[in-house]
Coordinates of C-alpha atoms and ligand atoms in Angstrom, one line a residue:
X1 CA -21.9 -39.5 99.0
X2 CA -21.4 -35.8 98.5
X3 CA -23.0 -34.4 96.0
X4 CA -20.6 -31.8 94.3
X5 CA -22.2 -28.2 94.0
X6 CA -20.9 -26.3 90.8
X7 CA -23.2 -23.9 90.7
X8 CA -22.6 -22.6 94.6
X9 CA -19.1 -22.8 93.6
X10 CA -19.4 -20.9 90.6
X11 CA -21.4 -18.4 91.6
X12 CA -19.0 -17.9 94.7
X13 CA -16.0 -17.9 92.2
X14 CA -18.0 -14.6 90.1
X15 CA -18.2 -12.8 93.1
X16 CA -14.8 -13.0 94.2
X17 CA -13.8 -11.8 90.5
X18 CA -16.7 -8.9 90.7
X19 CA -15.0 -7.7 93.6
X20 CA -11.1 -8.1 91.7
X21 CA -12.9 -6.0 89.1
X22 CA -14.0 -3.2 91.0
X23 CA -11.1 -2.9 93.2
X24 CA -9.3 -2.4 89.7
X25 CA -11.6 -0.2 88.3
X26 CA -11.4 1.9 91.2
X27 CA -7.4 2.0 91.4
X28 CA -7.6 3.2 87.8
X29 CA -7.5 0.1 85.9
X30 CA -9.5 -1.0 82.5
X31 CA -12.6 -2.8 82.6
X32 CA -12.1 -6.3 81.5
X33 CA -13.5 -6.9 77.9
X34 CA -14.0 -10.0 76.5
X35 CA -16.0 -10.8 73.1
X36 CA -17.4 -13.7 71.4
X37 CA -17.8 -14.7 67.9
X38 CA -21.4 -16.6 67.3
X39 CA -21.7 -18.2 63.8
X40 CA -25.4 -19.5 63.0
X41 CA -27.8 -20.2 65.4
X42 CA -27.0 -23.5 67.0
X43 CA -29.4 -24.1 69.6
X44 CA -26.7 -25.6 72.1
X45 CA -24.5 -22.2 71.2
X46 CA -26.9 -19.7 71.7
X47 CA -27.5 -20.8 75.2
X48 CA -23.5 -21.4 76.0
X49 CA -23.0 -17.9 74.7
X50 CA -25.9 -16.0 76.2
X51 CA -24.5 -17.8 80.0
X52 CA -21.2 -16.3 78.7
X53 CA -22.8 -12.8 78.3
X54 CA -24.9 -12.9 81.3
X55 CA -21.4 -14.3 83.3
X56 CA -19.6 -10.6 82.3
X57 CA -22.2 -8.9 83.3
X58 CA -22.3 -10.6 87.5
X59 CA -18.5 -9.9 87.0
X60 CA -18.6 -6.6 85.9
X61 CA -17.1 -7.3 82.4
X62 CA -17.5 -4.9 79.6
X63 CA -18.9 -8.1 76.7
X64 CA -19.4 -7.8 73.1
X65 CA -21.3 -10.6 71.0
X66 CA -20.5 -10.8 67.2
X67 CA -23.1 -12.5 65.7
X68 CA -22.1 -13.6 61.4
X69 CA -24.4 -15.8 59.3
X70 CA -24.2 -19.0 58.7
X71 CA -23.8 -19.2 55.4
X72 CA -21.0 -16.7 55.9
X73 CA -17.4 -17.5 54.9
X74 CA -14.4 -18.4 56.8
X75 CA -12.8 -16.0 55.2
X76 CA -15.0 -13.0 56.8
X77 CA -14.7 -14.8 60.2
X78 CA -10.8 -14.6 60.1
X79 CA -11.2 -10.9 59.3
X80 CA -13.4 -10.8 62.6
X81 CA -10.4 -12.4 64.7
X82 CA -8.1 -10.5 62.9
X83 CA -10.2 -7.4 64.0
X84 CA -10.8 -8.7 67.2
X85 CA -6.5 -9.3 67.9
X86 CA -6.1 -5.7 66.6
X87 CA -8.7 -4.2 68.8
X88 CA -7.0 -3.1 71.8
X89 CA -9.9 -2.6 74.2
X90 CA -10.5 -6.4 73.9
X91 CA -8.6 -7.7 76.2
X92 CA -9.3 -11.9 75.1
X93 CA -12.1 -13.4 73.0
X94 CA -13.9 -16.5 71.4
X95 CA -14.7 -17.8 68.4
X96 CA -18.1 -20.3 70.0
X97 CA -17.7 -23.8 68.4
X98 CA -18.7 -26.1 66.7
X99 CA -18.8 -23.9 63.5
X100 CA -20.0 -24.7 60.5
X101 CA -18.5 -27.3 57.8
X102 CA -17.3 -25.8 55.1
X103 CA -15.2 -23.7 57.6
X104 CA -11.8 -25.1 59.2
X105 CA -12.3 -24.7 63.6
X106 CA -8.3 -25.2 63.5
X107 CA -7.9 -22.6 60.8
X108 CA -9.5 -19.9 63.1
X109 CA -8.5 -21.2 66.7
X110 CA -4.6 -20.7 64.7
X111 CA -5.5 -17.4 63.7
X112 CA -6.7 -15.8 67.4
X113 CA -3.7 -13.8 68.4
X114 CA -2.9 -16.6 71.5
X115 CA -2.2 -13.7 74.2
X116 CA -6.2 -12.9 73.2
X117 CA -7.2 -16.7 73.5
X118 CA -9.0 -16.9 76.9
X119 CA -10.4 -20.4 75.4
X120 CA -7.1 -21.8 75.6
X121 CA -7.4 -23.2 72.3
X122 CA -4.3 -21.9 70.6
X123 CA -1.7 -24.5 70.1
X124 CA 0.8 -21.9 71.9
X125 CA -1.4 -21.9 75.3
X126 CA -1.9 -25.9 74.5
X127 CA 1.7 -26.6 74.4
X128 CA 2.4 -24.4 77.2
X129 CA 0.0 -25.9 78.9
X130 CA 1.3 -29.5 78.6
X131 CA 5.0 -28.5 80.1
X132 CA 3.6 -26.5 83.1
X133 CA 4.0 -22.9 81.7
X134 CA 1.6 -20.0 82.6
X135 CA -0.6 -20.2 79.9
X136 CA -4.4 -20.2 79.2
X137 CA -6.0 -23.5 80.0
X138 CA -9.0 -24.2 78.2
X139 CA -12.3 -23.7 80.9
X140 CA -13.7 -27.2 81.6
X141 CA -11.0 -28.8 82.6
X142 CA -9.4 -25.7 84.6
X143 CA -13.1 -25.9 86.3
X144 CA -12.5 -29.5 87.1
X145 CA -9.5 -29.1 89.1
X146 CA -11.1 -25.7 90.4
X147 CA -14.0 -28.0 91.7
X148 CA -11.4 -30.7 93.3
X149 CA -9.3 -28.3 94.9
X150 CA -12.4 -26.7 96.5
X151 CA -13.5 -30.2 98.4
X152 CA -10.1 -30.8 98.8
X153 CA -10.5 -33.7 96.9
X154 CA -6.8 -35.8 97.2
X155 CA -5.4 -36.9 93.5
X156 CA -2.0 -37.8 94.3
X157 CA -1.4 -40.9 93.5
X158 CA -5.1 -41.6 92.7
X159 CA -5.5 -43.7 89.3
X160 CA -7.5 -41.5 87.2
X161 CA -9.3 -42.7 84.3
X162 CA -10.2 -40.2 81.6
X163 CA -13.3 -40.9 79.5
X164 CA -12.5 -39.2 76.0
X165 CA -9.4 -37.4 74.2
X166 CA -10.7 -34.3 72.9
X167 CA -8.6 -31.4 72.3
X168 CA -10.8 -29.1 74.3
X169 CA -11.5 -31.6 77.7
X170 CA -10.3 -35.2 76.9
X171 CA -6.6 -34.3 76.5
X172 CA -5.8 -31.5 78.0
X173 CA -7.7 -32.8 81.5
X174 CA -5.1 -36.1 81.4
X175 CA -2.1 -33.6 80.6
X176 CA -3.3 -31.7 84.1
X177 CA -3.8 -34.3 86.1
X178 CA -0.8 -36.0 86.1
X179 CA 1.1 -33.0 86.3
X180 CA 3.7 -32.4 89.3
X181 CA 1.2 -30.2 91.4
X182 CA -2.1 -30.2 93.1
X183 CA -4.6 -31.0 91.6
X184 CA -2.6 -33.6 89.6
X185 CA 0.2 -36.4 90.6
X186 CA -2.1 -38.8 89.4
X187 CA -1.5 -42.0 87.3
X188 CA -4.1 -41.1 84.2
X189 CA -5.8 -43.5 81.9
X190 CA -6.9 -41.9 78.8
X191 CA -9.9 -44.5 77.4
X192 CA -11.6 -43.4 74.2
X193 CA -13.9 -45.0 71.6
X194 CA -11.0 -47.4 70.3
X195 CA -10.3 -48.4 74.1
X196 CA -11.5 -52.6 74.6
X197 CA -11.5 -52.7 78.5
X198 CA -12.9 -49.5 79.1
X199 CA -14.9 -50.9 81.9
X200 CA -12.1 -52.9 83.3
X201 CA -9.9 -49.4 83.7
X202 CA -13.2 -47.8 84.8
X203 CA -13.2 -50.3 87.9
X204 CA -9.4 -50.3 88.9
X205 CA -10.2 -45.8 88.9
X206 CA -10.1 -43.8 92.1
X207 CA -11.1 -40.8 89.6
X208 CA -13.3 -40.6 86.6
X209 CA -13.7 -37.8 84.6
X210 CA -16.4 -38.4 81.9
X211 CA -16.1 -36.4 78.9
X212 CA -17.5 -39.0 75.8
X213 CA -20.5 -37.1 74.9
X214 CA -22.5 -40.5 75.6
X215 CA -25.2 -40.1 77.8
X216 CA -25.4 -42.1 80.3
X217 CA -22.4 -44.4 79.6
X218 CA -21.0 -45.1 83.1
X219 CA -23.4 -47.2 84.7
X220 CA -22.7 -48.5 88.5
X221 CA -20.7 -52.1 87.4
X222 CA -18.5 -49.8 85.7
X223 CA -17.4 -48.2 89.7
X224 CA -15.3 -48.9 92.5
X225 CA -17.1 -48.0 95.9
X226 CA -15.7 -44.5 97.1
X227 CA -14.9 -43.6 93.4
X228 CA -14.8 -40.0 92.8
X229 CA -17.0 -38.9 89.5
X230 CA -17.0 -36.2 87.4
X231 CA -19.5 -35.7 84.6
X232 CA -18.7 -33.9 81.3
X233 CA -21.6 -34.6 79.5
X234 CA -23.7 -32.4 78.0
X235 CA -25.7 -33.9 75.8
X236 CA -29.3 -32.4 74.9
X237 CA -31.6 -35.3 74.7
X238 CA -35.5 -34.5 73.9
X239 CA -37.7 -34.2 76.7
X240 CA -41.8 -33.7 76.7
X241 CA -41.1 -32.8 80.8
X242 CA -38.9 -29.5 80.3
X243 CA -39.8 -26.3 78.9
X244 CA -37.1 -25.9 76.4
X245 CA -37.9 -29.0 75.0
X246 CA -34.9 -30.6 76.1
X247 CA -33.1 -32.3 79.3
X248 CA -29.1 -31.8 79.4
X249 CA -28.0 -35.2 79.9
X250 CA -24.1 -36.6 81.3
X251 CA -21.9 -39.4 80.4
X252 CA -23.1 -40.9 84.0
X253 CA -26.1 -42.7 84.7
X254 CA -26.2 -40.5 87.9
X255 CA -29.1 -42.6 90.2
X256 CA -27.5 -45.8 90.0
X257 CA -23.7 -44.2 90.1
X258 CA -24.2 -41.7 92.5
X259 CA -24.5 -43.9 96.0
X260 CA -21.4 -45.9 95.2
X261 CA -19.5 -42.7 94.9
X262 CA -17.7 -40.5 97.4
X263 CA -18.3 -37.3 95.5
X264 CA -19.9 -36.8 92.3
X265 CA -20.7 -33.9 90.0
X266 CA -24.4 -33.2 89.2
X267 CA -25.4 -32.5 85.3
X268 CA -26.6 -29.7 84.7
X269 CA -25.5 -28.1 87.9
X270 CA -21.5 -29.4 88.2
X271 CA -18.9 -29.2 85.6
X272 CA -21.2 -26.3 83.3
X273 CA -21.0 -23.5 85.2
X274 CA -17.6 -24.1 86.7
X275 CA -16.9 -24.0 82.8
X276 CA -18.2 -20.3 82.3
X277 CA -16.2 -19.2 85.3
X278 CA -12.6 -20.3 84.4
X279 CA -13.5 -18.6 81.1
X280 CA -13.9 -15.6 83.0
X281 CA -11.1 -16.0 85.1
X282 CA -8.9 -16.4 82.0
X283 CA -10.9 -13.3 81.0
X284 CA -9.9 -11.6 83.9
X285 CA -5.8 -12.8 84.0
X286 CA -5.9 -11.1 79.9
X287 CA -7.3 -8.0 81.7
X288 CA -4.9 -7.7 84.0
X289 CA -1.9 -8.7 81.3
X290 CA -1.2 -11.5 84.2
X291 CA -0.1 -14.2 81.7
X292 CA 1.2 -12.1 78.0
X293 CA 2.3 -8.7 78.9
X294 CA 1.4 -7.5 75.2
Ligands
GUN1 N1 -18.1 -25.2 72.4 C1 -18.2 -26.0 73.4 N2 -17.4 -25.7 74.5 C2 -16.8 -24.6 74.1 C3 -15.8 -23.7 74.7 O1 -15.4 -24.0 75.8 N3 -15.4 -22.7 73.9 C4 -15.8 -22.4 72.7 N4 -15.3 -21.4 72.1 N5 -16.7 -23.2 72.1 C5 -17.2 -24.2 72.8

């Protein structure tokens, strides 16, 4: 079983893109700038967003965190974006979800100019995703194929089964993998929370990629010796043993799981960070006008 490093691989990635940085600084070239709208204090955002701050600073991004209130309303958010797509030293930004109930995520994502959209949210970058055009793909699952490219991990042909149909992971990771490139040519398997066999397409999988939000949902009878596993989950369970007060916890129940696997991601410490870092290559791509020339 090998154990698949994120972090190593992550924090190889941000100096590879520190040194892209500075090689354009010094040939005259902006400063990448990316922002990030924060609404509320959402314990789980507040630490996604600070690792988002501290990730431009290792790359030597200029980063700008807009903090509104929580009680705030969607109408002074969408004059944020709208500031934030009119500014034009901000090169792409974020708007951190989840946000808060009484204002419409789809509303806003709709409303980030989509050349600016680094999260890949934007139904544009979405669509152009799903037919193969240069676009923004959204960061965990560009980080997913990031980390099977780096172990060389095969997929063509695998059978891939993904665990969830998000907009943000579920979805757009089955639209990637089966696509006619590598990582991809794979025969995908979306199961989701309607799904009756899950464990029976679980067992038949070369690949699975668990993105439920369930902790601890894949257990070992659910995985075919050799299986390749990637863990999603996130989930902050409370914990007397950690300082925070909480232990980030996967979709895999990784001791039992892990020996019958041939690689396997780590949480924390495998998909997360890879996360950050495709944000900031997208981050990076919007600097350079490598994808919108506008
Ligand atoms: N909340 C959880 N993941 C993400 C992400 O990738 N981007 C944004 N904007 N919010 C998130």
């Amino acid at each position: 079983m090998q154990l698949i490093d994120g972090k190593a691989v992550a924090n190889q990635l941000k100096l590879e893109i520190a040194a892209e940085v500075e090689l354009l600084v010094k040939n005259g070239g902006k400063r990448p700038h990316l922002a990030a709208i924060l609404v509320g204090h959402d314990g789980g955002s507040e630490t996604y967003v600070a690792a988002k701050v501290k990730a431009c600073e290792v790359c030597g991004f200029t980063s700008t965190l807009i903090r509104l209130d929580i009680d705030g309303s969607e109408h002074d958010l969408l004059e944020q974006v709208d500031r934030l797509n009119k500014d034009e030293d901000v090169d792409g930004f974020i708007v951190q979800l989840p946000l808060p109930k009484h204002i419409s995520e789809q509303k806003v994502i709709e409303a980030i100019d989509f050349s600016k959209d680094v999260d890949g949210f934007h139904p544009v970058n979405v669509g152009r995703m799903s037919i193969g055009l240069p676009c923004f793909v959204s960061a965990t699952p560009s980080g997913i194929l990031d980390l099977l490219k780096y172990y060389q991990i095969e997929t063509q042909g695998k059978k891939c089964v993904v665990l969830g149909r998000s907009n943000i992971v579920g979805k757009p990771m089955a639209a990637l993998m089966m696509q006619k490139a590598y990582p991809g040519n794979a025969t995908v398997t979306v199961c989701h929370s309607r799904s009756t066999d899950i464990k029976e397409e679980c067992k038949k999988a070369d690949i699975i990629i668990a993105a439920l939000g369930q902790p601890n949902f894949v257990t070992a009878d659910m995985v075919k010796e050799g299986a390749v596993v990637i863990d999603v989950g996130t989930t902050r369970l409370p914990s007397t043993r950690t300082k925070s007060g909480f232990k980030l916890t996967g979709d895999v129940l990784f001791e039992e799981v892990a020996p019958k696997c041939s690689y396997i991601t780590p949480v924390p410490g495998g998909v997360g960070p890879m996360t950050i870092v495709s944000l900031m290559k997208n981050t990076l791509l919007a600097g350079k006008k490598a994808i919108y020339n506008n």
